[in-house]
Amino acid sequence: MFGKRRFPPETPSAEARRKPQSGAFRQSPDSAQSRLSEPETPVYTPTRDFERSDAFYETKKRTFATLIESIDLTALARTPGGTARKEIREVADEILKLGAPPLSGVERDELLEEICNDVLGFGPLEPLLAQDDISDIMINGARECYIESGGRLSQVPVRFADNQELANICQRIANRVGRRVDEATPICDARLPDGSRVNIIFPPLALDGPVLTIRKFRRDRLTLKHLVRFGALSEEARIVLEIISRSRCNVLISGGTGSGKTTLLNCMTGHISPDERIVTCEDAAELQLQQPHVVRLETRPPNLEGEGDVTMRDLVRNCLRMRPERIIVGEVRGPEAFDLLQAMNTGHDGSMSTLHANSPREALNRLEGMILMAGFNLPSRAIRQMITGAIDIVIQVARMRDGKRRVTHITEIVGIEGDVVTTQDLMRFHLVGEDENGQLIGGHRFTGISRPRFVDRARYYGLEQRLTETLSATDPVSPQPQAVHGYG
């Protein structure tokens, strides 16, 4: 099936021991026998979970090398996934019968499955990618792997045969989205087919081998109601965020690395009307909007000649010509902040973005710094007036010391007094203590402001009564302490 390759003539002794082979594969048992038998590999003992012995990896490495020489990869690429996996498994099984150490049925199945994953998928990453409770995967060279699950980092015994196998998988991930990663272009941002974010850095920048970092997406799409259930948000705060989204307020979501900014952004976009035209701009496409009229744009790195790159600023400026009703920028990191604020100030209400900052006030300071990076010689007051006119709400999220992610502030931009941007908190998370398991205890508390600045916008969209009822019914006194779990 895969366009069989021919090998040197087979010896009679090898022919005598050979069994009928898959139509996808021709091989020389001499070469296979030598590769599988030299040096002689001891029988390995399987271990639990992801753990494998050195003998397992040695057998797998030699079987994989023989397999790659025995099939036509071009024909394989045109074969449907299910058929290809079946054929690969049959071919690899034939190779193992020629000289591999004695294997039990379980060991053989594990080895064949991993070889199929190496050829058709992402190799040792496949079991990790299949687990929904893992949110981050961090590969530091061929023999070191960490995961984040439930907000906690832990090392798992997943490893690659060598750095070359890891490099091949990294290049496969990059190639699928038209990116390149090698020694000449050692840094790459990419994504998996499910939208999970990927960062790759190669030697010589990474001293101990390729480093692969994956931010996984959940299979089930989260909503604000899920965040309430996780304790990351109170029910009253959920209603306020829903009204903020429906009222087309311009929103900036601020937080540290891995604090859940993109997750919250995805949740808030769930309340955008399905009849709006939305344009998204991202470095690596990861937003999961469910509306029918969404245009997704993605930046492009330069080629080997240093040309052809398309920056985030290019995308934001271009999407202004695409008649968007809302512009959503995955993350602002530089001069594109100026163009985003310009868009928010010129009729594209309801736009949203995220940035890295540790507090709402710091988020505004960072935004001002990004505008200065654009090279405009503007006075500070003019920049702050632009920020005040563009941003309505800053939402702060944090990954706390118990590993859980929570919304900590809903802050409104009120105006500017002198040269200072004035803000007011509508809601804050109050920490009380921690329980015997190390989980933080606290709750979300509104500050008692019953008529926020965006109440006129809520009135325009028929949501004023619901907003005022929610804020008025909320006791500004701190709620009863309770353990909150957050989302991980």
Short mmCIF file of C-alpha atoms in Angstrom, two decimals:
data_model
loop_
_atom_site.label_atom_id
_atom_site.label_comp_id
_atom_site.label_asym_id
_atom_site.label_seq_id
_atom_site.Cartn_x
_atom_site.Cartn_y
_atom_site.Cartn_z
CA MET A 1 0.00 0.00 0.00
CA PHE A 2 2.79 2.43 0.82
CA GLY A 3 4.81 1.79 -2.35
CA LYS A 4 7.18 -0.90 -1.11
CA ARG A 5 10.92 -0.35 -1.24
CA ARG A 6 13.20 -3.18 -2.34
CA PHE A 7 16.13 -4.33 -0.25
CA PRO A 8 19.12 -6.63 -0.87
CA PRO A 9 18.34 -10.30 -1.70
CA GLU A 10 17.24 -12.35 1.25
CA THR A 11 19.27 -15.27 2.51
CA PRO A 12 17.66 -18.73 2.53
CA SER A 13 17.86 -18.93 6.29
CA ALA A 14 16.11 -15.65 6.66
CA GLU A 15 13.54 -16.64 4.04
CA ALA A 16 12.81 -19.82 5.90
CA ARG A 17 11.94 -17.98 9.09
CA ARG A 18 10.00 -15.22 7.40
CA LYS A 19 6.23 -15.21 7.76
CA PRO A 20 3.74 -13.72 5.27
CA GLN A 21 4.08 -9.96 5.30
CA SER A 22 1.75 -7.02 5.00
CA GLY A 23 1.21 -5.73 1.48
CA ALA A 24 2.59 -2.42 2.69
CA PHE A 25 6.10 -3.65 3.37
CA ARG A 26 9.13 -5.39 1.89
CA GLN A 27 12.35 -5.72 3.81
CA SER A 28 15.60 -7.55 4.09
CA PRO A 29 15.59 -9.77 7.16
CA ASP A 30 19.40 -9.59 7.12
CA SER A 31 19.38 -5.85 7.75
CA ALA A 32 16.44 -6.09 10.14
CA GLN A 33 18.04 -9.00 11.99
CA SER A 34 21.33 -7.16 12.46
CA ARG A 35 19.64 -3.98 13.60
CA LEU A 36 17.47 -5.79 16.09
CA SER A 37 20.08 -8.22 17.39
CA GLU A 38 23.30 -6.17 17.61
CA PRO A 39 24.00 -5.42 20.32
CA GLU A 40 21.99 -8.06 22.06
CA THR A 41 19.26 -6.46 24.14
CA PRO A 42 18.15 -8.00 27.42
CA VAL A 43 14.51 -8.66 28.13
CA TYR A 44 12.99 -5.61 29.81
CA THR A 45 10.38 -5.53 32.51
CA PRO A 46 7.45 -3.19 31.89
CA THR A 47 6.71 -0.58 34.52
CA ARG A 48 3.59 1.33 35.43
CA ASP A 49 2.16 4.40 33.71
CA PHE A 50 4.64 6.06 31.33
CA GLU A 51 7.80 4.43 32.65
CA ARG A 52 9.89 2.41 30.22
CA SER A 53 13.23 0.62 30.56
CA ASP A 54 16.34 1.41 28.51
CA ALA A 55 15.87 -1.91 26.70
CA PHE A 56 12.37 -0.86 25.65
CA TYR A 57 13.66 2.34 24.07
CA GLU A 58 16.56 0.56 22.37
CA THR A 59 14.22 -2.01 20.82
CA LYS A 60 11.79 0.71 19.81
CA LYS A 61 14.54 2.83 18.25
CA ARG A 62 15.88 0.00 16.07
CA THR A 63 12.40 -1.17 15.10
CA PHE A 64 11.43 2.36 14.11
CA ALA A 65 14.59 2.80 12.02
CA THR A 66 13.88 -0.44 10.13
CA LEU A 67 10.25 0.54 9.65
CA ILE A 68 11.11 3.94 8.14
CA GLU A 69 13.43 2.26 5.63
CA SER A 70 10.75 -0.25 4.71
CA ILE A 71 7.86 2.01 3.71
CA ASP A 72 7.25 4.78 1.22
CA LEU A 73 6.46 7.84 3.31
CA THR A 74 4.93 9.66 0.35
CA ALA A 75 2.37 6.90 -0.12
CA LEU A 76 1.82 6.79 3.63
CA ALA A 77 0.89 10.48 3.65
CA ARG A 78 -1.94 9.77 1.19
CA THR A 79 -3.34 6.86 3.21
CA PRO A 80 -6.35 7.39 5.53
CA GLY A 81 -5.41 7.51 9.20
CA GLY A 82 -7.12 4.31 10.34
CA THR A 83 -5.78 2.25 7.45
CA ALA A 84 -2.28 3.69 7.84
CA ARG A 85 -2.19 2.85 11.55
CA LYS A 86 -3.28 -0.72 10.88
CA GLU A 87 -0.64 -1.19 8.18
CA ILE A 88 2.11 0.38 10.28
CA ARG A 89 1.24 -1.89 13.17
CA GLU A 90 1.39 -4.99 10.98
CA VAL A 91 4.74 -4.01 9.49
CA ALA A 92 6.25 -3.21 12.90
CA ASP A 93 4.97 -6.51 14.27
CA GLU A 94 6.72 -8.38 11.45
CA ILE A 95 9.97 -6.58 12.26
CA LEU A 96 9.71 -7.51 15.92
CA LYS A 97 9.27 -11.18 15.03
CA LEU A 98 12.61 -11.19 13.24
CA GLY A 99 14.88 -10.72 16.22
CA ALA A 100 13.54 -8.59 19.04
CA PRO A 101 13.96 -9.77 22.64
CA PRO A 102 11.08 -11.88 23.97
CA LEU A 103 8.09 -9.67 24.68
CA SER A 104 4.86 -10.34 26.48
CA GLY A 105 1.60 -9.50 24.79
CA VAL A 106 1.21 -6.30 26.83
CA GLU A 107 4.78 -5.21 26.13
CA ARG A 108 4.40 -5.84 22.42
CA ASP A 109 1.13 -3.88 22.29
CA GLU A 110 2.71 -0.95 24.11
CA LEU A 111 5.69 -0.94 21.77
CA LEU A 112 3.56 -1.17 18.63
CA GLU A 113 1.29 1.61 19.84
CA GLU A 114 4.23 3.90 20.53
CA ILE A 115 5.72 3.20 17.11
CA CYS A 116 2.38 4.03 15.46
CA ASN A 117 2.31 7.27 17.45
CA ASP A 118 5.87 8.06 16.36
CA VAL A 119 5.03 7.60 12.68
CA LEU A 120 1.53 9.08 12.54
CA GLY A 121 1.22 11.31 15.60
CA PHE A 122 3.37 13.02 18.19
CA GLY A 123 5.14 10.02 19.63
CA PRO A 124 5.46 9.86 23.44
CA LEU A 125 3.33 13.01 23.70
CA GLU A 126 0.17 11.21 22.59
CA PRO A 127 -0.76 9.73 26.02
CA LEU A 128 -0.25 13.14 27.64
CA LEU A 129 -2.30 14.94 25.00
CA ALA A 130 -5.13 12.45 25.50
CA GLN A 131 -5.50 13.25 29.22
CA ASP A 132 -7.96 16.08 29.80
CA ASP A 133 -6.71 16.81 33.32
CA ILE A 134 -3.29 17.92 32.03
CA SER A 135 -3.16 21.64 31.19
CA ASP A 136 0.55 22.11 30.38
CA ILE A 137 3.26 19.82 29.03
CA MET A 138 6.91 20.88 29.35
CA ILE A 139 9.61 18.81 27.63
CA ASN A 140 13.17 19.79 28.60
CA GLY A 141 15.26 17.63 26.31
CA ALA A 142 14.72 13.97 25.53
CA ARG A 143 14.76 12.67 29.10
CA GLU A 144 12.90 15.25 31.17
CA CYS A 145 9.16 15.91 31.10
CA TYR A 146 6.94 17.93 33.43
CA ILE A 147 3.20 18.43 33.40
CA GLU A 148 0.76 20.73 35.15
CA SER A 149 -2.39 19.09 36.44
CA GLY A 150 -4.78 20.63 38.93
CA GLY A 151 -2.55 23.68 39.14
CA ARG A 152 0.46 21.66 40.33
CA LEU A 153 3.69 20.88 38.49
CA SER A 154 5.00 17.35 38.59
CA GLN A 155 7.59 15.33 36.72
CA VAL A 156 6.43 12.28 34.77
CA PRO A 157 8.59 9.42 33.43
CA VAL A 158 7.97 10.22 29.75
CA ARG A 159 11.05 10.37 27.59
CA PHE A 160 12.16 10.22 23.99
CA ALA A 161 14.68 7.84 22.48
CA ASP A 162 17.06 10.77 21.93
CA ASN A 163 17.09 14.46 21.12
CA GLN A 164 16.74 13.71 17.41
CA GLU A 165 13.38 12.01 17.95
CA LEU A 166 12.21 15.01 19.98
CA ALA A 167 13.47 17.38 17.26
CA ASN A 168 11.61 15.42 14.57
CA ILE A 169 8.33 15.71 16.49
CA CYS A 170 8.88 19.44 17.06
CA GLN A 171 9.49 19.93 13.33
CA ARG A 172 6.37 17.92 12.53
CA ILE A 173 4.29 20.20 14.77
CA ALA A 174 5.77 23.33 13.20
CA ASN A 175 5.38 22.07 9.62
CA ARG A 176 1.67 21.44 10.09
CA VAL A 177 1.04 25.16 10.53
CA GLY A 178 3.54 26.32 7.93
CA ARG A 179 6.27 27.23 10.42
CA ARG A 180 9.94 26.26 10.43
CA VAL A 181 12.20 25.33 13.33
CA ASP A 182 15.85 24.27 13.07
CA GLU A 183 19.28 25.58 14.01
CA ALA A 184 18.89 28.52 11.62
CA THR A 185 15.41 29.39 13.01
CA PRO A 186 15.59 28.01 16.55
CA ILE A 187 12.47 29.67 18.03
CA CYS A 188 8.96 28.87 16.86
CA ASP A 189 5.38 29.48 18.04
CA ALA A 190 2.88 27.00 16.65
CA ARG A 191 -0.32 25.18 17.55
CA LEU A 192 -1.70 21.66 17.56
CA PRO A 193 -4.74 20.65 15.49
CA ASP A 194 -7.00 21.21 18.52
CA GLY A 195 -5.69 24.76 18.97
CA SER A 196 -3.32 24.04 21.85
CA ARG A 197 -0.50 26.58 22.00
CA VAL A 198 3.05 25.34 21.31
CA ASN A 199 6.44 26.97 21.83
CA ILE A 200 9.63 25.34 20.56
CA ILE A 201 13.24 26.37 21.09
CA PHE A 202 16.13 24.45 19.54
CA PRO A 203 19.87 24.24 20.17
CA PRO A 204 22.16 26.15 20.21
CA LEU A 205 19.82 28.40 22.21
CA ALA A 206 18.55 25.47 24.29
CA LEU A 207 21.69 23.91 25.74
CA ASP A 208 20.30 20.51 26.76
CA GLY A 209 18.36 19.66 23.61
CA PRO A 210 15.07 20.86 22.12
CA VAL A 211 12.59 22.36 24.60
CA LEU A 212 8.89 21.95 23.84
CA THR A 213 6.13 23.68 25.82
CA ILE A 214 2.45 22.95 25.15
CA ARG A 215 -0.48 24.83 26.66
CA LYS A 216 -3.33 22.37 26.18
CA PHE A 217 -6.93 23.25 25.43
CA ARG A 218 -9.72 21.45 27.16
CA ARG A 219 -11.88 19.28 24.94
CA ASP A 220 -15.03 20.69 26.53
CA ARG A 221 -15.36 24.41 26.02
CA LEU A 222 -15.59 26.34 29.28
CA THR A 223 -18.21 29.01 29.98
CA LEU A 224 -18.58 31.59 32.73
CA LYS A 225 -20.93 29.18 34.50
CA HIS A 226 -18.13 26.62 34.63
CA LEU A 227 -15.88 29.22 36.27
CA VAL A 228 -18.56 29.83 38.90
CA ARG A 229 -18.71 26.10 39.55
CA PHE A 230 -14.93 25.99 39.91
CA GLY A 231 -15.01 28.88 42.41
CA ALA A 232 -12.99 31.18 40.15
CA LEU A 233 -15.92 33.58 40.06
CA SER A 234 -19.07 34.30 42.06
CA GLU A 235 -22.51 34.05 40.48
CA GLU A 236 -23.00 37.81 40.80
CA ALA A 237 -19.65 38.51 39.15
CA ARG A 238 -20.61 36.13 36.33
CA ILE A 239 -23.76 38.16 35.65
CA VAL A 240 -21.75 41.39 35.63
CA LEU A 241 -19.18 39.95 33.18
CA GLU A 242 -21.98 38.69 30.96
CA ILE A 243 -23.55 42.18 30.91
CA ILE A 244 -20.13 43.72 30.19
CA SER A 245 -19.76 41.46 27.16
CA ARG A 246 -23.31 41.95 25.88
CA SER A 247 -23.07 45.74 26.38
CA ARG A 248 -20.07 45.90 24.04
CA CYS A 249 -17.69 47.30 26.63
CA ASN A 250 -14.03 47.37 25.62
CA VAL A 251 -12.30 44.87 27.88
CA LEU A 252 -8.67 44.25 28.81
CA ILE A 253 -7.91 40.99 30.64
CA SER A 254 -4.72 41.20 32.68
CA GLY A 255 -2.75 38.50 34.44
CA GLY A 256 0.53 36.70 34.81
CA THR A 257 1.83 33.78 32.76
CA GLY A 258 -0.51 30.80 32.96
CA SER A 259 -3.11 32.70 34.99
CA GLY A 260 -6.02 31.85 32.67
CA LYS A 261 -6.32 35.03 30.60
CA THR A 262 -7.14 33.25 27.34
CA THR A 263 -9.58 30.91 29.10
CA LEU A 264 -11.51 33.86 30.51
CA LEU A 265 -11.41 35.64 27.15
CA ASN A 266 -12.89 32.55 25.48
CA CYS A 267 -15.62 32.42 28.14
CA MET A 268 -16.55 36.07 27.67
CA THR A 269 -16.76 35.76 23.89
CA GLY A 270 -19.52 33.21 24.44
CA HIS A 271 -21.89 36.10 25.17
CA ILE A 272 -21.26 37.95 21.92
CA SER A 273 -24.31 38.09 19.65
CA PRO A 274 -24.19 35.54 16.81
CA ASP A 275 -25.06 38.22 14.23
CA GLU A 276 -21.87 40.23 14.81
CA ARG A 277 -18.82 40.09 12.55
CA ILE A 278 -15.72 39.34 14.66
CA VAL A 279 -12.09 39.54 13.53
CA THR A 280 -9.44 37.89 15.71
CA CYS A 281 -5.69 38.57 15.54
CA GLU A 282 -3.27 36.13 17.19
CA ASP A 283 0.35 35.04 17.12
CA ALA A 284 -0.77 31.40 17.26
CA ALA A 285 -4.50 30.86 16.74
CA GLU A 286 -5.98 29.53 19.98
CA LEU A 287 -9.26 31.37 20.52
CA GLN A 288 -12.34 29.16 20.23
CA LEU A 289 -15.15 31.47 19.21
CA GLN A 290 -18.46 29.77 18.49
CA GLN A 291 -20.16 32.55 16.53
CA PRO A 292 -20.83 31.85 12.84
CA HIS A 293 -19.22 35.03 11.45
CA VAL A 294 -15.61 34.94 12.66
CA VAL A 295 -12.52 35.85 10.64
CA ARG A 296 -9.31 34.46 12.13
CA LEU A 297 -5.95 36.08 11.37
CA GLU A 298 -2.51 34.87 12.41
CA THR A 299 0.92 36.49 12.31
CA ARG A 300 3.72 35.07 10.17
CA PRO A 301 7.45 34.98 11.01
CA PRO A 302 10.09 36.05 8.48
CA ASN A 303 11.59 33.56 6.05
CA LEU A 304 15.28 32.59 5.91
CA GLU A 305 16.07 35.82 4.07
CA GLY A 306 14.47 37.82 6.87
CA GLU A 307 11.57 38.91 4.71
CA GLY A 308 7.86 38.22 4.47
CA ASP A 309 7.00 38.59 8.14
CA VAL A 310 3.53 39.83 9.09
CA THR A 311 3.41 41.36 12.56
CA MET A 312 0.52 41.72 14.97
CA ARG A 313 0.45 45.42 14.21
CA ASP A 314 0.04 44.65 10.50
CA LEU A 315 -2.94 42.42 11.28
CA VAL A 316 -4.65 44.92 13.59
CA ARG A 317 -4.23 47.73 11.07
CA ASN A 318 -5.51 45.57 8.24
CA CYS A 319 -8.55 44.26 10.09
CA LEU A 320 -9.80 47.86 10.39
CA ARG A 321 -10.47 47.63 6.64
CA MET A 322 -12.43 44.40 7.00
CA ARG A 323 -15.59 45.92 8.50
CA PRO A 324 -15.27 44.27 11.90
CA GLU A 325 -17.86 44.90 14.58
CA ARG A 326 -15.54 43.56 17.24
CA ILE A 327 -11.78 43.11 17.16
CA ILE A 328 -10.29 40.53 19.49
CA VAL A 329 -6.51 40.46 19.88
CA GLY A 330 -5.18 37.34 21.56
CA GLU A 331 -2.48 39.29 23.41
CA VAL A 332 -0.92 42.72 23.05
CA ARG A 333 2.85 42.75 23.56
CA GLY A 334 4.10 45.80 21.69
CA PRO A 335 3.28 48.61 19.27
CA GLU A 336 0.02 46.99 18.18
CA ALA A 337 -1.46 48.38 21.42
CA PHE A 338 -1.63 51.82 19.76
CA ASP A 339 -3.63 50.51 16.79
CA LEU A 340 -5.94 48.52 19.06
CA LEU A 341 -6.73 51.61 21.13
CA GLN A 342 -7.33 53.55 17.94
CA ALA A 343 -9.81 50.89 16.85
CA MET A 344 -11.59 50.96 20.22
CA ASN A 345 -11.86 54.73 19.96
CA THR A 346 -13.29 54.72 16.45
CA GLY A 347 -16.48 52.69 16.63
CA HIS A 348 -15.30 49.11 17.24
CA ASP A 349 -16.99 48.78 20.62
CA GLY A 350 -16.85 45.45 22.40
CA SER A 351 -13.24 44.76 21.43
CA MET A 352 -11.19 42.62 23.80
CA SER A 353 -7.59 41.68 24.41
CA THR A 354 -5.20 40.33 27.05
CA LEU A 355 -1.82 41.41 28.36
CA HIS A 356 0.67 40.38 31.03
CA ALA A 357 0.44 42.43 34.23
CA ASN A 358 0.08 41.79 37.94
CA SER A 359 -2.66 44.34 38.71
CA PRO A 360 -5.16 46.55 36.85
CA ARG A 361 -3.04 49.64 37.54
CA GLU A 362 0.08 47.93 36.25
CA ALA A 363 -1.85 46.83 33.15
CA LEU A 364 -2.56 50.48 32.29
CA ASN A 365 1.09 51.39 32.84
CA ARG A 366 2.22 48.57 30.58
CA LEU A 367 -0.26 49.63 27.92
CA GLU A 368 1.20 53.13 28.02
CA GLY A 369 4.69 51.68 27.62
CA MET A 370 3.61 49.63 24.62
CA ILE A 371 2.24 52.73 22.89
CA LEU A 372 5.58 54.44 23.40
CA MET A 373 7.21 51.40 21.74
CA ALA A 374 5.33 52.31 18.56
CA GLY A 375 7.67 55.29 18.21
CA PHE A 376 5.09 58.05 18.60
CA ASN A 377 6.38 61.10 20.37
CA LEU A 378 3.21 61.71 22.35
CA PRO A 379 2.98 63.33 25.77
CA SER A 380 1.98 61.06 28.62
CA ARG A 381 -1.30 62.89 29.19
CA ALA A 382 -2.37 62.34 25.56
CA ILE A 383 -1.61 58.63 25.84
CA ARG A 384 -3.56 58.34 29.08
CA GLN A 385 -6.51 60.18 27.59
CA MET A 386 -6.45 57.69 24.72
CA ILE A 387 -6.42 54.78 27.19
CA THR A 388 -9.27 56.30 29.21
CA GLY A 389 -11.39 56.80 26.12
CA ALA A 390 -10.73 53.30 24.79
CA ILE A 391 -10.75 50.89 27.76
CA ASP A 392 -13.90 50.45 29.82
CA ILE A 393 -13.09 47.44 32.01
CA VAL A 394 -9.91 45.74 33.22
CA ILE A 395 -10.36 42.20 34.56
CA GLN A 396 -7.49 40.81 36.62
CA VAL A 397 -6.88 37.07 36.91
CA ALA A 398 -4.22 35.32 38.95
CA ARG A 399 -2.76 31.90 39.52
CA MET A 400 -2.51 31.75 43.30
CA ARG A 401 -0.05 29.88 45.45
CA ASP A 402 -2.33 26.85 45.76
CA GLY A 403 -2.10 26.50 41.97
CA LYS A 404 -5.69 27.60 41.29
CA ARG A 405 -6.71 30.38 38.93
CA ARG A 406 -9.19 33.01 40.07
CA VAL A 407 -10.60 36.34 38.97
CA THR A 408 -9.29 38.82 41.54
CA HIS A 409 -10.53 42.21 40.26
CA ILE A 410 -13.20 43.68 38.02
CA THR A 411 -12.02 47.27 37.64
CA GLU A 412 -13.68 50.12 35.76
CA ILE A 413 -11.81 53.00 34.12
CA VAL A 414 -13.53 56.13 35.40
CA GLY A 415 -11.61 58.99 33.78
CA ILE A 416 -8.49 61.08 34.18
CA GLU A 417 -7.69 63.64 36.87
CA GLY A 418 -4.67 65.74 36.10
CA ASP A 419 -2.23 63.23 34.67
CA VAL A 420 -3.59 60.21 36.58
CA VAL A 421 -6.04 57.65 35.19
CA THR A 422 -8.69 57.06 37.83
CA THR A 423 -10.24 53.63 38.36
CA GLN A 424 -12.74 52.00 40.68
CA ASP A 425 -12.99 48.33 41.66
CA LEU A 426 -16.42 46.78 41.20
CA MET A 427 -15.32 43.45 42.68
CA ARG A 428 -12.31 42.04 44.48
CA PHE A 429 -11.30 38.61 45.72
CA HIS A 430 -10.68 38.62 49.47
CA LEU A 431 -8.32 36.01 50.88
CA VAL A 432 -9.10 34.80 54.40
CA GLY A 433 -6.72 31.90 54.95
CA GLU A 434 -6.19 28.31 53.92
CA ASP A 435 -7.54 24.92 54.92
CA GLU A 436 -5.67 21.85 56.11
CA ASN A 437 -5.07 20.76 52.51
CA GLY A 438 -3.35 24.00 51.56
CA GLN A 439 -6.33 25.28 49.55
CA LEU A 440 -6.88 29.01 49.88
CA ILE A 441 -10.08 30.17 51.59
CA GLY A 442 -11.76 33.38 50.51
CA GLY A 443 -14.54 34.85 48.45
CA HIS A 444 -15.48 37.46 45.88
CA ARG A 445 -16.85 40.70 47.26
CA PHE A 446 -18.40 43.67 45.49
CA THR A 447 -17.31 47.11 46.68
CA GLY A 448 -20.80 48.62 46.99
CA ILE A 449 -20.80 50.65 43.75
CA SER A 450 -24.35 50.31 42.42
CA ARG A 451 -24.08 52.60 39.38
CA PRO A 452 -20.86 51.96 37.49
CA ARG A 453 -19.76 54.23 34.67
CA PHE A 454 -20.90 51.79 31.97
CA VAL A 455 -24.49 51.77 33.23
CA ASP A 456 -25.52 54.04 30.34
CA ARG A 457 -24.15 51.52 27.87
CA ALA A 458 -26.06 48.76 29.68
CA ARG A 459 -29.23 50.86 29.43
CA TYR A 460 -28.73 51.22 25.67
CA TYR A 461 -28.71 47.42 25.33
CA GLY A 462 -31.64 46.91 27.70
CA LEU A 463 -29.51 45.47 30.51
CA GLU A 464 -29.56 48.33 33.05
CA GLN A 465 -32.19 46.82 35.32
CA ARG A 466 -30.43 43.48 35.51
CA LEU A 467 -27.12 45.21 36.24
CA THR A 468 -28.48 47.45 39.00
CA GLU A 469 -30.43 44.58 40.57
CA THR A 470 -27.32 42.42 40.65
CA LEU A 471 -25.14 45.13 42.16
CA SER A 472 -27.82 46.28 44.63
CA ALA A 473 -28.59 42.76 45.81
CA THR A 474 -24.94 42.06 46.47
CA ASP A 475 -23.93 42.55 50.08
CA PRO A 476 -20.68 44.56 50.11
CA VAL A 477 -19.80 42.80 53.35
CA SER A 478 -17.34 39.96 52.84
CA PRO A 479 -19.10 36.63 52.27
CA GLN A 480 -18.70 33.66 54.55
CA PRO A 481 -15.22 32.20 54.03
CA GLN A 482 -15.18 29.11 51.91
CA ALA A 483 -12.61 27.06 50.09
CA VAL A 484 -12.65 27.96 46.41
CA HIS A 485 -11.13 25.69 43.86
CA GLY A 486 -10.52 27.87 40.81
CA TYR A 487 -9.86 26.47 37.37
CA GLY A 488 -6.62 24.74 36.55
#
